[in-house]
Amino acid sequence: MVMDYAAIEKDVANLPVTPNMPDYEALCGSWSWDAIRAELARPDGLVNQAYECIDRHALGASRDKDAMIWEATDGSIERYTFEGMRKQSNRFAGVLKGLGVQKADRVFFFADRIPELYFAIFGTLKTGAIAAPLFSAFGPVPVAERVRRADGIGIVTTLRLLPKIEAIRDACPSIKWVMVIDRNGDPVAGQNLDYQQLMAASSDEFAIERTGSEDWSIMHFTSGTTGLPKGAAHVHEAVTGHYATGKYVLDLHPDDIYWCTADPGWVTGTSYGIFAPWSNGVTQVIYEGGFGSAKWFEIIQRHKVTVWYTAPTAIRMLMKAGTAIPQRFDTSSLRYCMSVGEPLNPEGVIWGQEAFGLAFHDNWWQTETGAIMIANYPCLPIRPGSMGKPFPGIEAAIIDDEFHEITEPMREGQLAVKHPWPSMMRTYWNDKERYDSRFKGEWYITGDRAKRDADGYFWFIGRDDDVINTAGHLVGPFEVESALIEHPAVAEAGVIGKPDPVAMEIVKAFVSLKDGYEPTEALRRELIGHARARLGPGVAPREIDFLPTLPKTRSGKIMRRLLKARELGLPEGDTSTLED
Ligand code: ATP
Ligand code: MG
């Protein structure tokens, strides 16, 4: 079972760097969000995410420190200091002002992962407008759908992506302008605005809009794993949560070189690829390209990355490629690694130890929560397969179907978080009803199921919609998937409940294999046998199908609802975030 793995103990006194939180219980006991707020600048009681991330450092001792080390897909490297980013974001804010952009207007970003994207997002926040990033691999239809749902007034894009915007422009009547970034510096043709030209004519100085805690800042659409993506809107106060979790979960220290592999089109790529590291004044690496096993270790080696935040799907791909690859590189700069986005199978947690001597620390949160809620920390033992313990200042609980807390250890229920907290979404854009439905009394209902052990570690079971009811008991897909992944032939597994006249549902698994394994009948029987030995016959999959790869969101999450729809021949629902 998932819980069978030995805990990974920590010798806190002898870690290479003393954690910002050396004692979890002590920090929980003394926690104060106001004390965190006092560590941020908050001039005149105002708060602006761009100011806290950039100007606060640019106007102080870190003025000339590198904020961003950007590596392009062609291998070229550019560096930007906090002061450089302050000026660039001021220029962009001036550009938007010149276009008449008002507080709370929605400005969309549909761009490659280039430095200008970061300048422009900060510039937007400085005007008080809402930055709404979209993942650059979307096709035109999902872009149009999101822009329409939020009545976007403008889109910032790149030359490469412009055709997709041209294709939908007429379908989005709220759009007043499209601005194109061409890194080659050639003039932008036609009716579109030219980023380079406008920036060149703008000023390095800008009077930041007077945004308060509850003013809108960023809007993210959820990943679409369980259905139609929802536009979760956040406020400037969220930076309090980003800063605090950056300090105590990411454990960022002034001389760290941090790397988050997520794209800013998803919330991890902004909360932890923009706001947490820069509100902590840390240098971060941004790589323009996507996944590549050798490439990623090369980046860690070249830039001497110390803290690394990635995702289970990437870790499983690295595992598939094998430990020989990391061992070709010097990864000795790394001191701390984390994962988020999906449950991290225990095999993934411990693989890091085999491959480069460091286990992955899993943590849990959602687009809606805005920041990490439950985590493994440098100062606490890791229980592989557990999401860890609630962040200090956050109260998480397991609740029953009547929304009462279950205090008894190891009882499954809905995972809930006591509201409010600083980085909590403040609405689903244009869908208040759905937003309200997520709150029951003092609890925010996450839509996930979990259990808590006697020591306070939380264990993920599955999405509420994905939990399987077989012969009278509930089975979480994660546990079955984790058992399958332990088998040397298995690269990925997705588990669903398939309707059955006798058992209500039976457990069915879809499996993709590692290179060198063939999908034979003998292997199928062997996997069923392996799962039965690990999980018992009531929980082990009754059926296993082999697939070359599993359907995933573009952010890398297994889409169990699609596996199920395809199995049952039902409509696939919203597939806008399905990977190609
Ligand atoms: P949608 O809400 O559109 O279906 P989504 O829930 O996948 O998509 P996100 O907000 O990106 O959108 O993801 C949050 C969800 O991801 C969590 O509710 C949880 O189900 C899953 N998740 C994230 N991190 C973890 C983790 N460490 N362990 C288990 N599950 C996780
Ligand atoms: Mg969700």
Coordinates of C-alpha atoms and ligand atoms in Angstrom, one line a residue:
M1 CA 0.0 0.0 0.0
V2 CA 1.0 3.6 -0.4
M3 CA 1.7 3.9 3.3
D4 CA 4.1 1.0 3.4
Y5 CA 7.2 3.0 2.5
A6 CA 9.7 3.9 5.2
A7 CA 9.8 7.5 6.2
I8 CA 12.7 9.5 5.0
E9 CA 14.3 11.0 8.1
K10 CA 16.0 14.4 8.2
D11 CA 19.0 15.4 10.2
V12 CA 17.9 19.0 10.4
A13 CA 21.0 20.3 12.2
N14 CA 23.2 19.0 9.4
L15 CA 21.3 20.1 6.4
P16 CA 23.5 22.1 4.0
V17 CA 21.4 25.2 4.7
T18 CA 19.5 25.8 7.9
P19 CA 15.8 25.8 6.9
N20 CA 13.9 29.1 7.4
M21 CA 11.5 26.9 9.4
P22 CA 13.7 24.7 11.5
D23 CA 10.8 23.6 13.8
Y24 CA 7.3 23.1 12.2
E25 CA 5.4 22.9 15.5
A26 CA 7.0 26.0 16.9
L27 CA 6.2 28.1 13.8
C28 CA 2.6 26.8 13.8
G29 CA 2.3 27.8 17.4
S30 CA 3.5 31.4 16.9
W31 CA 2.1 31.9 13.4
S32 CA 0.8 35.4 12.5
W33 CA -0.1 36.6 9.0
D34 CA 0.3 40.1 10.2
A35 CA 3.9 39.4 11.1
I36 CA 4.3 38.1 7.5
R37 CA 2.7 41.3 6.1
A38 CA 5.1 43.3 8.1
E39 CA 8.0 41.7 6.3
L40 CA 6.6 43.0 3.0
A41 CA 6.8 46.7 2.1
R42 CA 3.1 47.6 1.8
P43 CA 3.7 51.4 1.5
D44 CA 0.7 53.4 2.9
G45 CA -1.0 50.1 3.7
L46 CA -1.3 49.4 0.0
V47 CA -0.2 46.2 -1.6
N48 CA 0.8 45.6 -5.2
Q49 CA 2.2 42.2 -6.3
A50 CA 4.6 43.8 -8.8
Y51 CA 5.9 46.3 -6.2
E52 CA 6.5 43.6 -3.6
C53 CA 8.3 41.3 -6.1
I54 CA 10.3 43.8 -8.0
D55 CA 10.4 47.4 -6.8
R56 CA 10.9 46.5 -3.1
H57 CA 14.2 44.8 -4.1
A58 CA 15.2 47.2 -6.9
L59 CA 14.9 50.2 -4.5
G60 CA 17.0 48.4 -1.8
A61 CA 20.2 46.4 -1.5
S62 CA 19.3 43.9 -4.2
R63 CA 19.0 46.6 -6.9
D64 CA 21.7 45.0 -9.1
K65 CA 21.1 41.4 -8.2
D66 CA 20.0 39.1 -11.0
A67 CA 16.3 38.5 -10.7
M68 CA 16.0 36.4 -13.9
I69 CA 18.5 34.2 -15.7
W70 CA 16.7 33.3 -18.9
E71 CA 17.9 30.5 -21.1
A72 CA 16.5 30.4 -24.7
T73 CA 15.8 27.2 -26.6
D74 CA 18.8 28.1 -28.8
G75 CA 21.0 28.1 -25.7
S76 CA 21.6 31.8 -25.5
I77 CA 21.4 33.3 -22.0
E78 CA 20.1 36.7 -20.8
R79 CA 20.2 38.2 -17.3
Y80 CA 17.9 40.8 -15.8
T81 CA 18.5 42.5 -12.5
F82 CA 15.7 43.7 -10.2
E83 CA 16.3 47.2 -11.3
G84 CA 16.2 46.2 -14.9
M85 CA 12.9 44.5 -14.3
R86 CA 11.5 47.5 -12.4
K87 CA 12.2 49.7 -15.4
Q88 CA 10.9 47.3 -18.0
S89 CA 7.7 46.7 -16.0
N90 CA 7.3 50.5 -15.5
R91 CA 7.6 50.9 -19.3
F92 CA 4.9 48.4 -19.9
A93 CA 2.6 49.9 -17.4
G94 CA 3.1 53.2 -19.1
V95 CA 2.2 51.6 -22.4
L96 CA -1.0 50.2 -21.0
K97 CA -1.9 53.5 -19.5
G98 CA -1.4 55.1 -22.9
L99 CA -3.9 52.6 -24.3
G100 CA -6.5 53.6 -21.8
V101 CA -6.3 50.4 -19.7
Q102 CA -8.3 50.8 -16.5
K103 CA -8.1 49.2 -13.1
A104 CA -9.7 45.6 -13.2
D105 CA -9.6 45.4 -17.0
R106 CA -8.6 41.9 -18.1
V107 CA -5.4 41.8 -20.1
F108 CA -4.6 38.4 -21.6
F109 CA -1.2 36.9 -22.2
F110 CA -0.6 34.3 -24.9
A111 CA 3.1 34.2 -25.3
D112 CA 6.2 32.1 -25.3
R113 CA 8.2 31.9 -22.1
I114 CA 10.3 34.9 -22.8
P115 CA 11.5 37.8 -20.6
E116 CA 9.0 40.2 -22.1
L117 CA 6.2 38.1 -20.8
Y118 CA 7.4 38.7 -17.3
F119 CA 7.9 42.4 -17.8
A120 CA 4.4 42.7 -19.2
I121 CA 2.7 40.8 -16.5
F122 CA 4.3 43.0 -13.8
G123 CA 3.6 46.1 -15.8
T124 CA -0.1 45.0 -16.0
L125 CA -0.2 44.5 -12.2
K126 CA 1.3 48.0 -11.7
T127 CA -1.7 49.5 -13.6
G128 CA -4.2 47.7 -11.4
A129 CA -5.5 45.7 -14.4
I130 CA -5.9 41.9 -14.1
A131 CA -3.3 39.8 -15.8
A132 CA -4.8 36.6 -17.3
P133 CA -2.1 34.3 -18.7
L134 CA -3.0 31.5 -21.1
F135 CA -0.8 28.5 -22.0
S136 CA 1.0 29.0 -25.3
A137 CA 0.1 25.6 -26.6
F138 CA -3.6 26.3 -26.6
G139 CA -5.3 26.3 -30.0
P140 CA -7.4 29.3 -31.0
V141 CA -10.7 27.9 -29.7
P142 CA -9.7 27.5 -26.0
V143 CA -8.1 31.0 -26.2
A144 CA -11.3 32.5 -27.6
E145 CA -13.5 30.7 -25.1
R146 CA -11.5 32.1 -22.1
V147 CA -11.1 35.6 -23.5
R148 CA -14.9 35.7 -24.1
R149 CA -15.7 34.4 -20.6
A150 CA -13.6 37.1 -19.0
D151 CA -14.4 39.9 -21.6
G152 CA -10.7 40.5 -22.1
I153 CA -9.8 43.9 -23.5
G154 CA -6.4 43.2 -25.0
I155 CA -4.1 40.3 -25.8
V156 CA -0.3 40.4 -25.6
T157 CA 1.2 37.7 -27.8
T158 CA 4.3 36.8 -29.8
L159 CA 4.8 36.7 -33.6
R160 CA 4.9 32.9 -33.6
L161 CA 1.5 32.7 -31.9
L162 CA -0.2 35.6 -33.7
P163 CA -1.9 33.5 -36.3
K164 CA -3.9 31.8 -33.6
I165 CA -5.1 35.2 -32.3
E166 CA -5.9 36.5 -35.8
A167 CA -8.1 33.4 -36.2
I168 CA -10.3 34.4 -33.3
R169 CA -10.1 38.1 -33.2
D170 CA -13.5 38.7 -34.8
A171 CA -15.0 36.1 -32.4
C172 CA -13.9 38.2 -29.4
P173 CA -15.7 41.5 -29.7
S174 CA -14.4 42.7 -26.3
I175 CA -10.8 42.8 -27.6
K176 CA -9.7 46.3 -28.4
W177 CA -6.1 45.6 -29.3
V178 CA -3.6 42.9 -29.9
M179 CA 0.1 43.6 -29.1
V180 CA 2.8 41.6 -30.7
I181 CA 6.3 40.9 -29.3
D182 CA 8.8 40.2 -32.0
R183 CA 12.2 39.5 -30.4
N184 CA 13.9 40.1 -33.7
G185 CA 12.9 43.7 -33.4
D186 CA 11.3 43.9 -36.9
P187 CA 8.4 46.3 -37.1
V188 CA 5.0 44.6 -36.5
A189 CA 2.9 44.7 -39.6
G190 CA -0.8 45.5 -40.0
Q191 CA -3.3 46.8 -37.4
N192 CA -1.6 45.2 -34.4
L193 CA 0.4 47.1 -31.8
D194 CA 4.1 46.7 -31.7
Y195 CA 5.5 45.9 -28.3
Q196 CA 9.1 47.0 -29.0
Q197 CA 8.1 50.3 -30.5
L198 CA 5.7 51.1 -27.7
M199 CA 8.2 50.1 -25.0
A200 CA 10.9 52.2 -26.6
A201 CA 8.7 55.3 -26.4
S202 CA 7.6 54.7 -22.8
S203 CA 9.2 55.9 -19.6
D204 CA 11.3 54.0 -17.1
E205 CA 9.3 55.5 -14.3
F206 CA 5.6 54.9 -13.5
A207 CA 3.4 55.8 -10.5
I208 CA 2.0 52.4 -9.5
E209 CA -1.8 52.3 -9.2
R210 CA -2.9 52.5 -5.6
T211 CA -4.0 48.9 -5.2
G212 CA -5.2 47.6 -1.8
S213 CA -5.4 44.1 -0.5
E214 CA -8.7 43.3 -2.1
D215 CA -8.0 44.7 -5.6
W216 CA -7.9 42.2 -8.4
S217 CA -4.5 41.0 -9.6
I218 CA -4.4 37.8 -11.6
M219 CA -6.9 35.4 -13.1
H220 CA -6.1 31.8 -13.9
F221 CA -8.2 29.2 -15.6
T222 CA -8.0 25.8 -13.8
S223 CA -6.5 22.9 -15.5
G224 CA -9.7 21.3 -16.8
T225 CA -8.8 17.9 -15.4
T226 CA -12.4 17.3 -14.1
G227 CA -14.4 19.5 -16.4
L228 CA -14.8 22.9 -17.9
P229 CA -12.0 25.1 -16.7
K230 CA -13.0 27.8 -14.2
G231 CA -11.6 31.3 -14.2
A232 CA -10.3 31.8 -10.6
A233 CA -9.6 35.4 -9.8
H234 CA -7.1 36.5 -7.2
V235 CA -6.2 39.7 -5.4
H236 CA -3.0 41.6 -4.6
E237 CA -3.1 40.3 -1.0
A238 CA -2.2 36.9 -2.4
V239 CA 1.4 37.9 -2.4
T240 CA 1.3 37.5 1.4
G241 CA 0.7 33.8 0.8
H242 CA 3.3 33.6 -2.0
Y243 CA 5.9 35.2 0.1
A244 CA 5.3 33.1 3.2
T245 CA 5.2 29.8 1.3
G246 CA 8.3 30.8 -0.7
K247 CA 10.1 31.4 2.5
Y248 CA 9.0 28.4 4.5
V249 CA 8.0 25.7 1.9
L250 CA 10.4 26.6 -1.0
D251 CA 12.8 27.5 1.8
L252 CA 14.3 30.3 -0.3
H253 CA 17.5 31.9 0.9
P254 CA 19.1 35.0 -0.5
D255 CA 21.8 33.1 -2.5
D256 CA 19.6 30.4 -3.9
I257 CA 19.3 29.8 -7.6
Y258 CA 15.7 28.6 -8.0
W259 CA 14.0 26.9 -10.9
C260 CA 10.3 26.2 -11.3
T261 CA 9.6 24.2 -14.5
A262 CA 5.9 25.2 -14.7
D263 CA 4.7 27.6 -17.4
P264 CA 3.0 30.9 -16.3
G265 CA -0.1 29.7 -18.3
W266 CA -0.8 27.6 -15.2
V267 CA -1.0 28.9 -11.6
T268 CA 2.2 27.1 -10.5
G269 CA 4.1 29.1 -13.1
T270 CA 2.9 32.4 -11.6
S271 CA 2.5 31.8 -7.9
Y272 CA 5.8 29.9 -7.8
G273 CA 7.4 30.9 -11.1
I274 CA 6.9 34.6 -10.5
F275 CA 5.5 35.8 -7.1
A276 CA 7.0 33.5 -4.5
P277 CA 10.7 33.6 -5.7
W278 CA 10.7 37.3 -6.5
S279 CA 8.8 38.4 -3.4
N280 CA 11.6 36.6 -1.6
G281 CA 14.2 38.5 -3.7
V282 CA 15.7 35.3 -5.1
T283 CA 17.4 34.7 -8.5
Q284 CA 15.5 32.4 -10.7
V285 CA 16.2 30.5 -13.8
I286 CA 13.6 30.5 -16.6
Y287 CA 14.0 28.1 -19.4
E288 CA 12.1 28.9 -22.6
G289 CA 11.8 25.3 -23.8
G290 CA 9.7 22.4 -22.5
F291 CA 10.6 19.0 -21.1
G292 CA 13.8 17.2 -22.0
S293 CA 15.5 14.8 -19.6
A294 CA 19.1 15.5 -20.4
K295 CA 18.3 19.1 -21.1
W296 CA 16.8 19.6 -17.7
F297 CA 19.8 18.2 -15.9
E298 CA 22.1 20.3 -18.1
I299 CA 20.2 23.4 -16.9
I300 CA 20.6 22.4 -13.3
Q301 CA 24.3 21.9 -13.9
R302 CA 24.9 25.1 -15.9
H303 CA 23.1 27.5 -13.7
K304 CA 23.9 25.7 -10.4
V305 CA 20.3 25.4 -9.4
T306 CA 19.9 24.9 -5.7
V307 CA 16.1 24.7 -5.3
W308 CA 13.9 22.9 -7.9
Y309 CA 10.1 22.8 -8.1
T310 CA 8.6 20.4 -10.7
A311 CA 5.7 18.1 -11.3
P312 CA 4.9 14.4 -11.0
T313 CA 4.4 13.9 -14.8
A314 CA 7.9 15.3 -15.4
I315 CA 9.3 13.1 -12.6
R316 CA 7.7 10.1 -14.1
M317 CA 9.2 11.0 -17.5
L318 CA 12.6 11.4 -15.9
M319 CA 12.2 8.0 -14.2
K320 CA 11.3 6.5 -17.6
A321 CA 14.5 7.8 -19.1
G322 CA 16.5 6.3 -16.2
T323 CA 19.1 7.3 -13.6
A324 CA 22.0 7.1 -16.1
I325 CA 21.0 10.6 -17.4
P326 CA 21.2 12.6 -14.2
Q327 CA 24.4 10.7 -13.3
R328 CA 26.1 12.2 -16.4
F329 CA 25.7 15.7 -15.0
D330 CA 27.0 17.5 -12.0
T331 CA 23.8 18.1 -9.9
S332 CA 25.7 18.8 -6.7
S333 CA 24.4 22.3 -6.4
L334 CA 20.9 21.0 -5.8
R335 CA 19.9 21.0 -2.1
Y336 CA 16.1 20.7 -2.2
C337 CA 13.4 19.5 -4.6
M338 CA 9.6 19.7 -4.7
S339 CA 6.7 18.5 -6.7
V340 CA 3.1 19.6 -7.2
G341 CA 0.2 19.2 -9.6
E342 CA -0.9 15.7 -9.0
P343 CA -0.2 13.1 -6.3
L344 CA 3.4 12.1 -6.4
N345 CA 3.7 8.3 -6.3
P346 CA 6.1 7.1 -3.5
E347 CA 8.3 5.6 -6.3
G348 CA 8.7 9.2 -7.6
V349 CA 9.6 10.6 -4.2
I350 CA 12.4 8.1 -3.7
W351 CA 13.6 8.0 -7.3
G352 CA 15.2 11.4 -6.6
Q353 CA 17.3 9.9 -3.9
E354 CA 18.5 7.2 -6.3
A355 CA 19.1 9.6 -9.2
F356 CA 20.8 12.5 -7.5
G357 CA 20.6 11.9 -3.8
L358 CA 17.6 14.1 -2.9
A359 CA 14.0 12.9 -2.3
F360 CA 11.2 15.0 -3.8
H361 CA 9.0 16.9 -1.4
D362 CA 5.4 16.7 -2.5
N363 CA 3.0 19.5 -1.8
W364 CA -0.7 20.1 -2.4
W365 CA -2.7 23.2 -3.5
Q366 CA -5.0 24.3 -6.3
T367 CA -5.6 27.2 -8.6
E368 CA -8.3 28.3 -6.2
T369 CA -6.1 28.2 -3.1
G370 CA -3.5 30.4 -4.9
A371 CA -0.7 29.1 -2.8
I372 CA 0.6 25.9 -1.1
M373 CA -1.8 24.6 1.6
I374 CA -0.3 21.3 2.6
A375 CA 3.4 20.4 2.2
N376 CA 6.4 18.4 3.1
Y377 CA 9.1 20.6 4.6
P378 CA 12.9 20.5 4.8
C379 CA 12.6 20.1 8.6
L380 CA 10.2 17.2 8.7
P381 CA 10.5 13.5 7.8
I382 CA 8.9 12.7 4.4
R383 CA 6.3 9.9 4.4
P384 CA 6.5 8.9 0.7
G385 CA 3.0 9.2 -0.8
S386 CA 1.8 11.8 1.7
M387 CA 1.2 15.4 0.7
G388 CA 2.6 16.4 4.2
K389 CA 1.1 18.8 6.8
P390 CA -0.8 22.0 6.6
F391 CA 1.1 25.2 6.1
P392 CA 1.4 27.2 9.4
G393 CA -1.6 29.5 9.5
I394 CA -3.7 27.2 7.3
E395 CA -6.2 24.9 8.9
A396 CA -6.9 21.8 6.7
A397 CA -9.3 19.1 7.7
I398 CA -11.1 15.9 6.6
I399 CA -14.8 16.5 6.7
D400 CA -17.8 14.2 6.2
D401 CA -20.7 14.6 3.8
E402 CA -22.5 16.8 6.3
F403 CA -19.4 19.1 6.4
H404 CA -18.4 18.1 10.0
E405 CA -14.8 17.6 10.8
I406 CA -13.6 14.0 11.1
T407 CA -11.0 13.9 13.8
E408 CA -10.5 10.1 13.9
P409 CA -7.2 9.3 12.1
M410 CA -7.2 7.5 8.7
R411 CA -10.9 8.0 8.0
E412 CA -11.5 9.1 4.5
G413 CA -13.5 12.2 3.7
Q414 CA -13.5 15.4 1.8
L415 CA -10.5 17.6 2.0
A416 CA -11.4 21.1 3.3
V417 CA -9.6 24.2 4.2
K418 CA -10.9 26.8 6.7
H419 CA -11.4 30.1 5.0
P420 CA -10.3 32.8 4.5
W421 CA -6.6 32.8 3.8
P422 CA -4.6 35.5 2.0
S423 CA -4.1 33.8 -1.4
M424 CA -7.6 32.4 -1.7
M425 CA -9.4 33.1 -4.9
R426 CA -12.1 35.8 -4.5
T427 CA -14.4 34.5 -7.3
Y428 CA -14.8 32.4 -10.3
W429 CA -15.1 35.1 -13.0
N430 CA -18.7 35.4 -14.1
D431 CA -19.7 32.3 -12.1
K432 CA -20.5 33.4 -8.6
E433 CA -22.9 30.6 -8.1
R434 CA -20.3 28.0 -8.6
Y435 CA -17.9 29.9 -6.4
D436 CA -20.4 30.1 -3.6
S437 CA -21.0 26.3 -3.9
R438 CA -17.4 25.7 -2.9
F439 CA -18.0 27.1 0.6
K440 CA -19.9 25.4 3.3
G441 CA -19.9 27.2 6.7
E442 CA -16.4 27.7 7.8
W443 CA -15.0 25.3 5.2
Y444 CA -13.8 25.7 1.6
I445 CA -14.5 22.4 -0.1
T446 CA -11.6 21.4 -2.3
G447 CA -13.2 18.7 -4.3
D448 CA -10.5 16.2 -3.4
R449 CA -10.7 13.3 -1.0
A450 CA -8.0 12.5 1.5
K451 CA -7.3 11.1 5.0
R452 CA -5.1 12.3 7.9
D453 CA -2.9 10.0 9.9
A454 CA -2.4 10.2 13.7
D455 CA 0.6 12.4 13.3
G456 CA -1.2 15.0 11.1
Y457 CA 0.2 13.9 7.7
F458 CA -2.4 14.2 4.9
W459 CA -2.8 11.4 2.3
F460 CA -4.5 12.1 -1.0
I461 CA -7.1 9.6 -2.2
G462 CA -8.4 11.0 -5.4
R463 CA -10.7 13.6 -6.9
D464 CA -14.2 13.4 -5.5
D465 CA -15.4 12.5 -9.0
D466 CA -12.7 9.9 -9.5
V467 CA -13.2 7.8 -6.3
I468 CA -14.4 4.3 -7.2
N469 CA -17.2 2.5 -5.3
T470 CA -16.6 -1.2 -5.7
A471 CA -18.5 -3.9 -3.9
G472 CA -19.4 -1.6 -1.1
H473 CA -16.0 0.1 -0.5
L474 CA -14.4 3.2 -1.8
V475 CA -11.1 2.9 -3.7
G476 CA -8.9 5.9 -4.4
P477 CA -7.3 5.7 -7.9
F478 CA -4.0 7.1 -6.5
E479 CA -3.3 4.1 -4.4
V480 CA -3.9 1.6 -7.2
E481 CA -1.8 3.7 -9.7
S482 CA 1.0 3.9 -7.2
A483 CA 1.1 0.1 -6.8
L484 CA 1.1 -0.4 -10.5
I485 CA 4.0 2.1 -10.9
E486 CA 6.1 0.1 -8.6
H487 CA 6.3 -2.6 -11.3
P488 CA 9.4 -2.1 -13.4
A489 CA 7.5 -2.3 -16.6
V490 CA 5.1 0.5 -15.8
A491 CA 5.7 4.2 -16.7
E492 CA 2.3 5.6 -16.0
A493 CA -1.1 4.4 -14.7
G494 CA -4.6 5.8 -14.7
V495 CA -7.4 4.1 -12.8
I496 CA -11.1 4.5 -13.2
G497 CA -14.3 2.9 -11.9
K498 CA -16.2 1.0 -14.7
P499 CA -19.9 0.5 -14.0
D500 CA -20.7 -3.1 -13.2
P501 CA -24.1 -4.7 -12.5
V502 CA -22.8 -6.7 -9.5
A503 CA -20.1 -4.6 -7.9
M504 CA -21.5 -1.2 -8.8
E505 CA -18.1 -0.4 -10.2
I506 CA -15.0 -2.4 -10.9
V507 CA -11.5 -1.0 -10.8
K508 CA -10.0 -0.7 -14.3
A509 CA -6.5 0.4 -15.0
F510 CA -4.9 1.9 -18.1
V511 CA -1.1 1.5 -18.2
S512 CA 1.7 2.8 -20.4
L513 CA 4.9 0.9 -20.4
K514 CA 8.6 1.9 -20.1
D515 CA 10.8 1.5 -23.2
G516 CA 11.7 -2.1 -23.8
Y517 CA 8.5 -3.7 -22.5
E518 CA 5.8 -5.2 -24.7
P519 CA 2.1 -5.1 -24.0
T520 CA 1.6 -8.9 -23.8
E521 CA -1.2 -10.9 -22.2
A522 CA 1.5 -12.4 -19.9
L523 CA 2.5 -8.9 -18.7
R524 CA -1.2 -8.0 -18.2
R525 CA -1.6 -11.1 -15.9
E526 CA 1.6 -10.3 -14.1
L527 CA 0.5 -6.7 -13.4
I528 CA -2.9 -7.9 -12.1
G529 CA -1.0 -10.4 -9.9
H530 CA 1.4 -7.7 -8.7
A531 CA -1.5 -5.4 -7.8
R532 CA -3.4 -8.2 -6.0
A533 CA -0.4 -9.0 -3.9
R534 CA 0.1 -5.3 -3.0
L535 CA -3.5 -4.2 -2.6
G536 CA -5.6 -7.3 -2.1
P537 CA -8.2 -8.6 -4.6
G538 CA -10.9 -6.1 -3.6
V539 CA -8.8 -3.1 -4.6
A540 CA -6.6 -4.4 -7.3
P541 CA -7.7 -3.7 -10.9
R542 CA -9.9 -6.4 -12.4
E543 CA -9.1 -5.2 -15.9
I544 CA -5.9 -3.6 -17.3
D545 CA -5.6 -2.0 -20.8
F546 CA -2.3 -0.9 -22.3
L547 CA -2.1 2.5 -23.9
P548 CA 1.0 4.1 -25.6
T549 CA 0.4 7.2 -23.4
L550 CA -2.3 8.3 -21.1
P551 CA -4.5 11.3 -22.0
K552 CA -3.2 14.3 -20.0
T553 CA -3.9 18.0 -19.6
R554 CA -1.3 20.3 -21.1
S555 CA 0.0 20.8 -17.6
G556 CA 0.6 17.1 -17.4
K557 CA -2.3 15.7 -15.3
I558 CA -3.8 12.4 -16.1
M559 CA -7.4 12.9 -17.3
R560 CA -9.3 10.0 -15.7
R561 CA -12.6 11.5 -16.9
L562 CA -11.4 11.0 -20.5
L563 CA -10.3 7.4 -19.9
K564 CA -13.7 6.8 -18.5
A565 CA -15.7 8.6 -21.2
R566 CA -13.7 6.7 -23.9
E567 CA -14.1 3.4 -22.1
L568 CA -17.9 3.9 -21.8
G569 CA -18.3 5.5 -25.3
L570 CA -19.6 8.7 -23.7
P571 CA -19.1 12.3 -24.9
E572 CA -15.6 13.6 -24.0
G573 CA -16.7 16.9 -22.6
D574 CA -14.3 19.9 -22.6
T575 CA -11.0 18.8 -24.1
S576 CA -9.5 22.3 -24.5
T577 CA -6.7 21.5 -22.1
L578 CA -6.0 18.0 -23.5
E579 CA -2.3 17.6 -24.6
D580 CA -1.7 16.8 -28.3
Ligands
ATP1 P1 -10.1 21.4 -12.8 O1 -10.4 22.1 -11.5 O2 -10.4 22.3 -14.0 O3 -10.7 20.1 -13.0 P2 -7.5 20.9 -11.7 O4 -8.2 20.7 -10.5 O5 -6.5 19.8 -12.2 O6 -8.5 21.2 -12.9 P3 -5.6 22.7 -10.7 O7 -6.1 23.8 -9.8 O8 -4.4 23.0 -11.6 O9 -6.7 22.3 -11.6 O10 -5.1 21.5 -9.8 C1 -5.4 21.3 -8.5 C2 -5.7 19.8 -8.2 O11 -4.6 19.1 -8.6 C3 -6.0 19.5 -6.8 O12 -7.3 19.7 -6.4 C4 -5.6 18.0 -6.7 O13 -6.7 17.2 -7.2 C5 -4.5 17.9 -7.7 N1 -3.2 18.1 -7.0 C6 -2.3 19.1 -7.0 N2 -1.2 18.8 -6.3 C7 -1.4 17.6 -5.7 C8 -0.7 16.8 -4.8 N3 0.5 17.2 -4.4 N4 -1.2 15.6 -4.4 C9 -2.4 15.2 -4.9 N5 -3.2 16.0 -5.7 C10 -2.7 17.1 -6.2
MG2 MG -9.8 21.6 -9.6

